[in-house]
mmCIF file of C-alpha atoms and ligand atoms in Angstrom:
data_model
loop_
_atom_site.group_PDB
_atom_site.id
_atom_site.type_symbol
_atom_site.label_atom_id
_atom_site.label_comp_id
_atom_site.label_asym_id
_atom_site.label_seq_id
_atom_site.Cartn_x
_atom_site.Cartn_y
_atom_site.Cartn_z
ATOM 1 C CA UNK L 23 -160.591 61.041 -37.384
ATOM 2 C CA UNK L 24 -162.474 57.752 -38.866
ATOM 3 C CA UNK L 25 -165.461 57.460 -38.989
ATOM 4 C CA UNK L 26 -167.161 53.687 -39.582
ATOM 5 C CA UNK L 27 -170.807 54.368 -40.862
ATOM 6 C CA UNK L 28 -172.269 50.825 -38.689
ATOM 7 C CA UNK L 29 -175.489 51.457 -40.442
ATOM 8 C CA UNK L 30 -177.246 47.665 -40.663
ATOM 9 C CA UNK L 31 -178.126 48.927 -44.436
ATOM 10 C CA UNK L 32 -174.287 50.290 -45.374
ATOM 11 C CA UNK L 33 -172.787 46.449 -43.563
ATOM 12 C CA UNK L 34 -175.319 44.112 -45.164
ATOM 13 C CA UNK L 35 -174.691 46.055 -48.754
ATOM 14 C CA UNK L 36 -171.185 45.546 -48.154
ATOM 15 C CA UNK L 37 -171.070 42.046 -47.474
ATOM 16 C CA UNK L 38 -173.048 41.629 -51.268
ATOM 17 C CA UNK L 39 -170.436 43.308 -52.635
ATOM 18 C CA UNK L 40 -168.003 41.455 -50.796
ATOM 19 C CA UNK L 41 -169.185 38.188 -52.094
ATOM 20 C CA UNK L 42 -167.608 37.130 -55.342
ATOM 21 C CA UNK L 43 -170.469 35.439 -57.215
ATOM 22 C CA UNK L 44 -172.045 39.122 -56.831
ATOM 23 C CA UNK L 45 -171.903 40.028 -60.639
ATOM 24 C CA UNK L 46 -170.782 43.641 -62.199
ATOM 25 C CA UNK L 47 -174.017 45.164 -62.456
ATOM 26 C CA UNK L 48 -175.034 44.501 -59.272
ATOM 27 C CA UNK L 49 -171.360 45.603 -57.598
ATOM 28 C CA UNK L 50 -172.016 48.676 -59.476
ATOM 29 C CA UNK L 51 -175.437 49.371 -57.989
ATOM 30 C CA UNK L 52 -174.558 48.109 -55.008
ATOM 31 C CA UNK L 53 -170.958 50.404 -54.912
ATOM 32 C CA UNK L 54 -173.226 53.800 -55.182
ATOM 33 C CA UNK L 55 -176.323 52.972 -52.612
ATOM 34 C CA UNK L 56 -172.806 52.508 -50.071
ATOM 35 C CA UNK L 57 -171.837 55.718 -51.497
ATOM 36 C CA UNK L 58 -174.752 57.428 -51.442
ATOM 37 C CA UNK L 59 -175.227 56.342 -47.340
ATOM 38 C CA UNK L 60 -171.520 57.164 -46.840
ATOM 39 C CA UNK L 61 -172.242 60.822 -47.920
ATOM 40 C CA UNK L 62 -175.294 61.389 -45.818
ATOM 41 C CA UNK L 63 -173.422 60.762 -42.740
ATOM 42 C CA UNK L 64 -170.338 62.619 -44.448
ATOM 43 C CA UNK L 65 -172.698 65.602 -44.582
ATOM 44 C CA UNK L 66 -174.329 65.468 -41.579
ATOM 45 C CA UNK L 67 -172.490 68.502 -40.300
ATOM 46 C CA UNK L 68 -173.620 70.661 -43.018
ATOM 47 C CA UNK L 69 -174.317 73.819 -42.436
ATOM 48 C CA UNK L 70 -177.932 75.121 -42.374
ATOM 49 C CA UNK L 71 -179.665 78.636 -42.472
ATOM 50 C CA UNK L 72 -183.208 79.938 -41.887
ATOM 51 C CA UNK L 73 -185.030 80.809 -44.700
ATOM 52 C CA UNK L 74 -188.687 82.357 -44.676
ATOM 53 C CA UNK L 75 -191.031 81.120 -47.034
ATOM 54 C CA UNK L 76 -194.799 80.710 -47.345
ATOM 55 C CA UNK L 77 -196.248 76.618 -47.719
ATOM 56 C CA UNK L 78 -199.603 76.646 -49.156
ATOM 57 C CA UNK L 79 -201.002 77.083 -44.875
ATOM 58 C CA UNK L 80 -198.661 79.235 -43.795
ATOM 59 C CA UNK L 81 -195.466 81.687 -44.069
ATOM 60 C CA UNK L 82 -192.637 80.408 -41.651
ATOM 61 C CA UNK L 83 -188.522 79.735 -41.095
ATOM 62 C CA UNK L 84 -187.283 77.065 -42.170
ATOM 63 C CA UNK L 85 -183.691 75.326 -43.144
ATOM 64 C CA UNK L 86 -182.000 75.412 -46.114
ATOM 65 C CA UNK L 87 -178.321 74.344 -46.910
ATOM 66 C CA UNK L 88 -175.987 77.241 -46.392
ATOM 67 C CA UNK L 89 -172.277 77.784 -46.103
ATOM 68 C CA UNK L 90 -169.384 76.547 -48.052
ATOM 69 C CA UNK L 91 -170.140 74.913 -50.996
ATOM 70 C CA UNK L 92 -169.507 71.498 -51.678
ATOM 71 C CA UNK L 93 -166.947 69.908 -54.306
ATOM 72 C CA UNK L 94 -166.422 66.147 -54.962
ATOM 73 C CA UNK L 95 -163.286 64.709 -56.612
ATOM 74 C CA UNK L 96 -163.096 61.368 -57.722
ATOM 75 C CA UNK L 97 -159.364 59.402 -57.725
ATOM 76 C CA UNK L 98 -159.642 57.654 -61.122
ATOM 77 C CA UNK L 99 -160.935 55.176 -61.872
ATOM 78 C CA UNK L 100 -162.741 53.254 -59.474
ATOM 79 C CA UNK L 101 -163.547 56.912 -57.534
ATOM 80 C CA UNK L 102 -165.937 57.229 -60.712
ATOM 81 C CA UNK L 103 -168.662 55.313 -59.262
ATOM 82 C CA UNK L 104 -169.004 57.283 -56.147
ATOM 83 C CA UNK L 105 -169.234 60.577 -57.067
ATOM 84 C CA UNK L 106 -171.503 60.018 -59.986
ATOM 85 C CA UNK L 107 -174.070 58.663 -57.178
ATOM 86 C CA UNK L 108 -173.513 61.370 -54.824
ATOM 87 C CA UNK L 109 -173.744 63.909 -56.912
ATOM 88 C CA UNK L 110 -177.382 62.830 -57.224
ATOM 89 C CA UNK L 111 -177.807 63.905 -53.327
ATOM 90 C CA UNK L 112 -175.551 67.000 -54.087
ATOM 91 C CA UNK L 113 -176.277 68.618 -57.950
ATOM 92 C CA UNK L 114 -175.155 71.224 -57.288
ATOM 93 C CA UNK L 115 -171.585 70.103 -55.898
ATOM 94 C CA UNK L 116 -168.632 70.593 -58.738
ATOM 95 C CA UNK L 117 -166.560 67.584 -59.572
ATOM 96 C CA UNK L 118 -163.034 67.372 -60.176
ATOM 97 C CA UNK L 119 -160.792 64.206 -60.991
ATOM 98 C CA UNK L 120 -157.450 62.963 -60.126
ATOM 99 C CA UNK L 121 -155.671 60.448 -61.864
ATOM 100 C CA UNK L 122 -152.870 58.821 -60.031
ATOM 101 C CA UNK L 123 -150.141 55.720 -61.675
ATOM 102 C CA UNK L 124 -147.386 54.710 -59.288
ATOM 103 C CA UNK L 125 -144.274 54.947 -60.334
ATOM 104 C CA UNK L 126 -142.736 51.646 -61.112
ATOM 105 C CA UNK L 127 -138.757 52.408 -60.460
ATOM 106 C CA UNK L 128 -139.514 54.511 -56.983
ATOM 107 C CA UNK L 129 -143.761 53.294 -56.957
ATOM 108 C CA UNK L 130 -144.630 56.872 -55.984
ATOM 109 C CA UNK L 131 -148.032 57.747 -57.124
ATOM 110 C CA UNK L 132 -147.452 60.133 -60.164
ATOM 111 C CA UNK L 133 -150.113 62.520 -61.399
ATOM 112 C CA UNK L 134 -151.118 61.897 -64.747
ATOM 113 C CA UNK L 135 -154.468 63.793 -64.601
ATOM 114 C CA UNK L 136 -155.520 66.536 -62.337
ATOM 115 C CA UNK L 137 -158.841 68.724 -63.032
ATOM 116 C CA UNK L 138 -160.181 70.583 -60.028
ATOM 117 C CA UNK L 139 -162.894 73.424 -59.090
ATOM 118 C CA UNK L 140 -160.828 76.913 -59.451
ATOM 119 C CA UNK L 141 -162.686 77.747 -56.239
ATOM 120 C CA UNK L 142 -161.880 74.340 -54.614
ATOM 121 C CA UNK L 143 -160.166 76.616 -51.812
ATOM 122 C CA UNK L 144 -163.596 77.790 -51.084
ATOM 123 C CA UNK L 145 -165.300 74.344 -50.388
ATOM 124 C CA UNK L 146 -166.058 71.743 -48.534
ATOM 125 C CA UNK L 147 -164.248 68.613 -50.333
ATOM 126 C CA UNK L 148 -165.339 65.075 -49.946
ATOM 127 C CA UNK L 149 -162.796 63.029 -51.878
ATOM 128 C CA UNK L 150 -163.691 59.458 -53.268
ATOM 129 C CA UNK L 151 -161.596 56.316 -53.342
ATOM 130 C CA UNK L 152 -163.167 53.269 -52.561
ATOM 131 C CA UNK L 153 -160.566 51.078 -51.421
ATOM 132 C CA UNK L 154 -158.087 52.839 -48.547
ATOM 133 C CA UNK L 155 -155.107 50.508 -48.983
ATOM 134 C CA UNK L 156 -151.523 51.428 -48.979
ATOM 135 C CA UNK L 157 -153.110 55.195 -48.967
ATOM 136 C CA UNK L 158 -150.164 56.090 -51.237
ATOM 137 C CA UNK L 159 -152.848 57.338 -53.572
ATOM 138 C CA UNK L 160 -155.066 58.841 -51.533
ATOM 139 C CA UNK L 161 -152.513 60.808 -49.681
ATOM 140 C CA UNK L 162 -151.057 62.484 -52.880
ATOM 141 C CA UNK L 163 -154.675 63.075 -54.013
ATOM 142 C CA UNK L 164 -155.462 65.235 -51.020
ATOM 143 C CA UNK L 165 -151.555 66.900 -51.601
ATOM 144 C CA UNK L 166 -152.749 67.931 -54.615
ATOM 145 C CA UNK L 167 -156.228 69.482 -52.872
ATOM 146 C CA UNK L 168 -153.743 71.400 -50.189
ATOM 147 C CA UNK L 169 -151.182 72.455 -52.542
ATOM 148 C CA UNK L 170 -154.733 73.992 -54.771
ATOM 149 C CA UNK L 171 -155.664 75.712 -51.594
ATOM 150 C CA UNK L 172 -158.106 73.448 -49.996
ATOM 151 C CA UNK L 173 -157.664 73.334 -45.859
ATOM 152 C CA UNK L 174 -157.463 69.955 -44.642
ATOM 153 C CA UNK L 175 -160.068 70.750 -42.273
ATOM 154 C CA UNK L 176 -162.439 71.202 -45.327
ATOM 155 C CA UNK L 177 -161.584 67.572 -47.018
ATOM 156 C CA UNK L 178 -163.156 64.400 -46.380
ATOM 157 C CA UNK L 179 -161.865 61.040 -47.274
ATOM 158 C CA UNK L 180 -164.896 58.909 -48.276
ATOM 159 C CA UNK L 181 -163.991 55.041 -48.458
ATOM 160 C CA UNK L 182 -165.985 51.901 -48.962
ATOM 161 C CA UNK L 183 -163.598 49.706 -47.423
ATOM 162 C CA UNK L 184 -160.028 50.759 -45.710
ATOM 163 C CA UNK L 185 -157.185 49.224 -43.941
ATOM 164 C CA UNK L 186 -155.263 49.718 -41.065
ATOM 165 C CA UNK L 187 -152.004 50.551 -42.922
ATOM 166 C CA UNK L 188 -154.408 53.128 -45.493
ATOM 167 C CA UNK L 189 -155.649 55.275 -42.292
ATOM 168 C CA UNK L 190 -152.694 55.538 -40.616
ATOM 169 C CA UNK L 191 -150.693 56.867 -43.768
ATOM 170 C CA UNK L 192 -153.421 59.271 -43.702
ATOM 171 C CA UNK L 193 -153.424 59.924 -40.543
ATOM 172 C CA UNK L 194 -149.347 60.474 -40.735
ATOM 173 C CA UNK L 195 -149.616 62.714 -43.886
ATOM 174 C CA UNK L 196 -152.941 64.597 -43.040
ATOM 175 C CA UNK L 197 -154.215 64.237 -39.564
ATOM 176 C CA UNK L 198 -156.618 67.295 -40.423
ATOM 177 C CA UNK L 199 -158.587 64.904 -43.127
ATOM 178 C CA UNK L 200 -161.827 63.323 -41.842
ATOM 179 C CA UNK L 201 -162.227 59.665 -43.135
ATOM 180 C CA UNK L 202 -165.812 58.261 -43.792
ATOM 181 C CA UNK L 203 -165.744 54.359 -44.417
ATOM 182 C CA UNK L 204 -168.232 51.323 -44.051
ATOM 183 C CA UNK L 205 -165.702 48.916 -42.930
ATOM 184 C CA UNK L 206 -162.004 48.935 -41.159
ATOM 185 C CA UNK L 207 -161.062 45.051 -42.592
ATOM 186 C CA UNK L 208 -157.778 42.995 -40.853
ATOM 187 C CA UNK L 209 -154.805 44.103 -43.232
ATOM 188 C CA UNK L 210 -153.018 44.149 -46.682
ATOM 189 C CA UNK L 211 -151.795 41.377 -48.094
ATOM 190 C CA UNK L 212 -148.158 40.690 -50.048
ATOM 191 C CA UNK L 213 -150.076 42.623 -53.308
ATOM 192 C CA UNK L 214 -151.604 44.852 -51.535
ATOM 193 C CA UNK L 215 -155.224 43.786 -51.129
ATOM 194 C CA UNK L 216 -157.016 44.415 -48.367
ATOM 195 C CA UNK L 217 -158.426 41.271 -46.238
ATOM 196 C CA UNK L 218 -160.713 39.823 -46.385
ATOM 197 C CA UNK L 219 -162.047 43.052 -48.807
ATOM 198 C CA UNK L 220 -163.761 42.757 -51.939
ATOM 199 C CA UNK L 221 -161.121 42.242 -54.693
ATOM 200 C CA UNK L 222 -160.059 44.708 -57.131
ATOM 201 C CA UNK L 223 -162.895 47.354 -56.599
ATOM 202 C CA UNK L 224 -162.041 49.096 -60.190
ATOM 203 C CA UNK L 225 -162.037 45.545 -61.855
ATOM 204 C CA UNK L 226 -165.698 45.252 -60.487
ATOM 205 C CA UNK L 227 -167.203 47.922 -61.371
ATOM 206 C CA UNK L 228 -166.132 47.893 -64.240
ATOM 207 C CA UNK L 229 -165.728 44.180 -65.579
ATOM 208 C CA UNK L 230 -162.344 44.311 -66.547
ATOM 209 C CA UNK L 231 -161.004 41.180 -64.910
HETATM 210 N N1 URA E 20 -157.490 48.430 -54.461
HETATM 211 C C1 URA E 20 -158.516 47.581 -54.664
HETATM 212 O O1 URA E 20 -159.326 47.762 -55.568
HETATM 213 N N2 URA E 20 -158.657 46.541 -53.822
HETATM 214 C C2 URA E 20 -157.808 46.306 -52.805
HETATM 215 O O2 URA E 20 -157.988 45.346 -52.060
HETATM 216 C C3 URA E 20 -156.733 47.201 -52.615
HETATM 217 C C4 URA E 20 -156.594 48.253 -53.465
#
């Protein structure tokens, strides 16, 4: 299931980062407040519980966050940005990190780097990647979350932009995975950009280019 978060906030945010005279330190900012919007409609089907307490008037019920707990993994590098502003919302969510090269004889993605929750089995996942392209990455990244015990009915994808070719290798490999994005662009072009998309999100956020 995809979900596109239409929010007039999330679409005009995007477009900034969109633009290419938008500068790193703004992309940055600009990359978690998308985040940070993406999640709260990611976890708007959070469990809640009652729990009584007295406010300074009067004791009542009231809700509190209960459930599974909640685990975010970031696929390196540009995933970086997005978890470190969620976890903000979330503190007390564990983080893991997957690090994914592709292969360049067969261009399978290869784990190089894998460091998740022992208990990831237990929670909910929200997975960041901020560009859904090929999905060849994304797709191993949530193998890795099955094959450590995490239901696919527990992970969500959570993507700033995606592509048509992205969702439907992840809808293919793992129809059970939710996907939470701010845009569906056209396609993926001969190098594998998406279009019209944003560029090289990692590059970015990080100035590398
Ligand atoms: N990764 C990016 O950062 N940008 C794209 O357009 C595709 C993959």
């Amino acid at each position: 299931m995809v979900t596109v978060v239409t929010h007039p906030l999330v679409q005009h945010k995007l477009t900034l980062m969109r633009d290419e005279r938008t500068g790193v330190k703004e992309f940055r900012e600009l990359a978690g407040e998308v985040s940070l919007l993406l999640a709260y409609e990611a976890m708007r089907d959070l469990d809640l519980a009652q729990e009584r307490l007295r406010t300074p008037i009067v004791e009542d019920d009231f809700p509190v966050l209960s459930g599974k707990k909640l685990a975010l993994v970031a696929i390196l590098r540009a995933g970086l940005v997005m978890t470190e502003a969620i976890v903000d919302l979330v503190p007390a969510a564990k983080v893991g990190h997957i690090g994914l090269y592709r292969d360049p004889q067969t261009l399978a993605p290869v784990a190089y780097y894998n460091k998740l929750p022992a208990d990831i089995a237990d929670r909910r996942v929200f997975v960041t990647d901020p560009m859904l392209a090929t999905g060849g990455s994304a797709s191993a990244a949530i193998r890795s979350l099955k094959d450590a015990g995490a239901q696919g009915g527990n992970i969500t994808l959570m993507c700033i932009l995606t592509a048509p070719e992205g969702i439907a290798v992840i809808e293919r490999d793992h129809p059970d995975v939710r996907i939470v994005t701010a845009a569906v662009d056209s396609h993926l072009n001969d190098h594998g950009y998406i279009v019209p998309g944003l560029g090289d999100a990692g590059d970015r956020i990080y100035g590398t280019k």
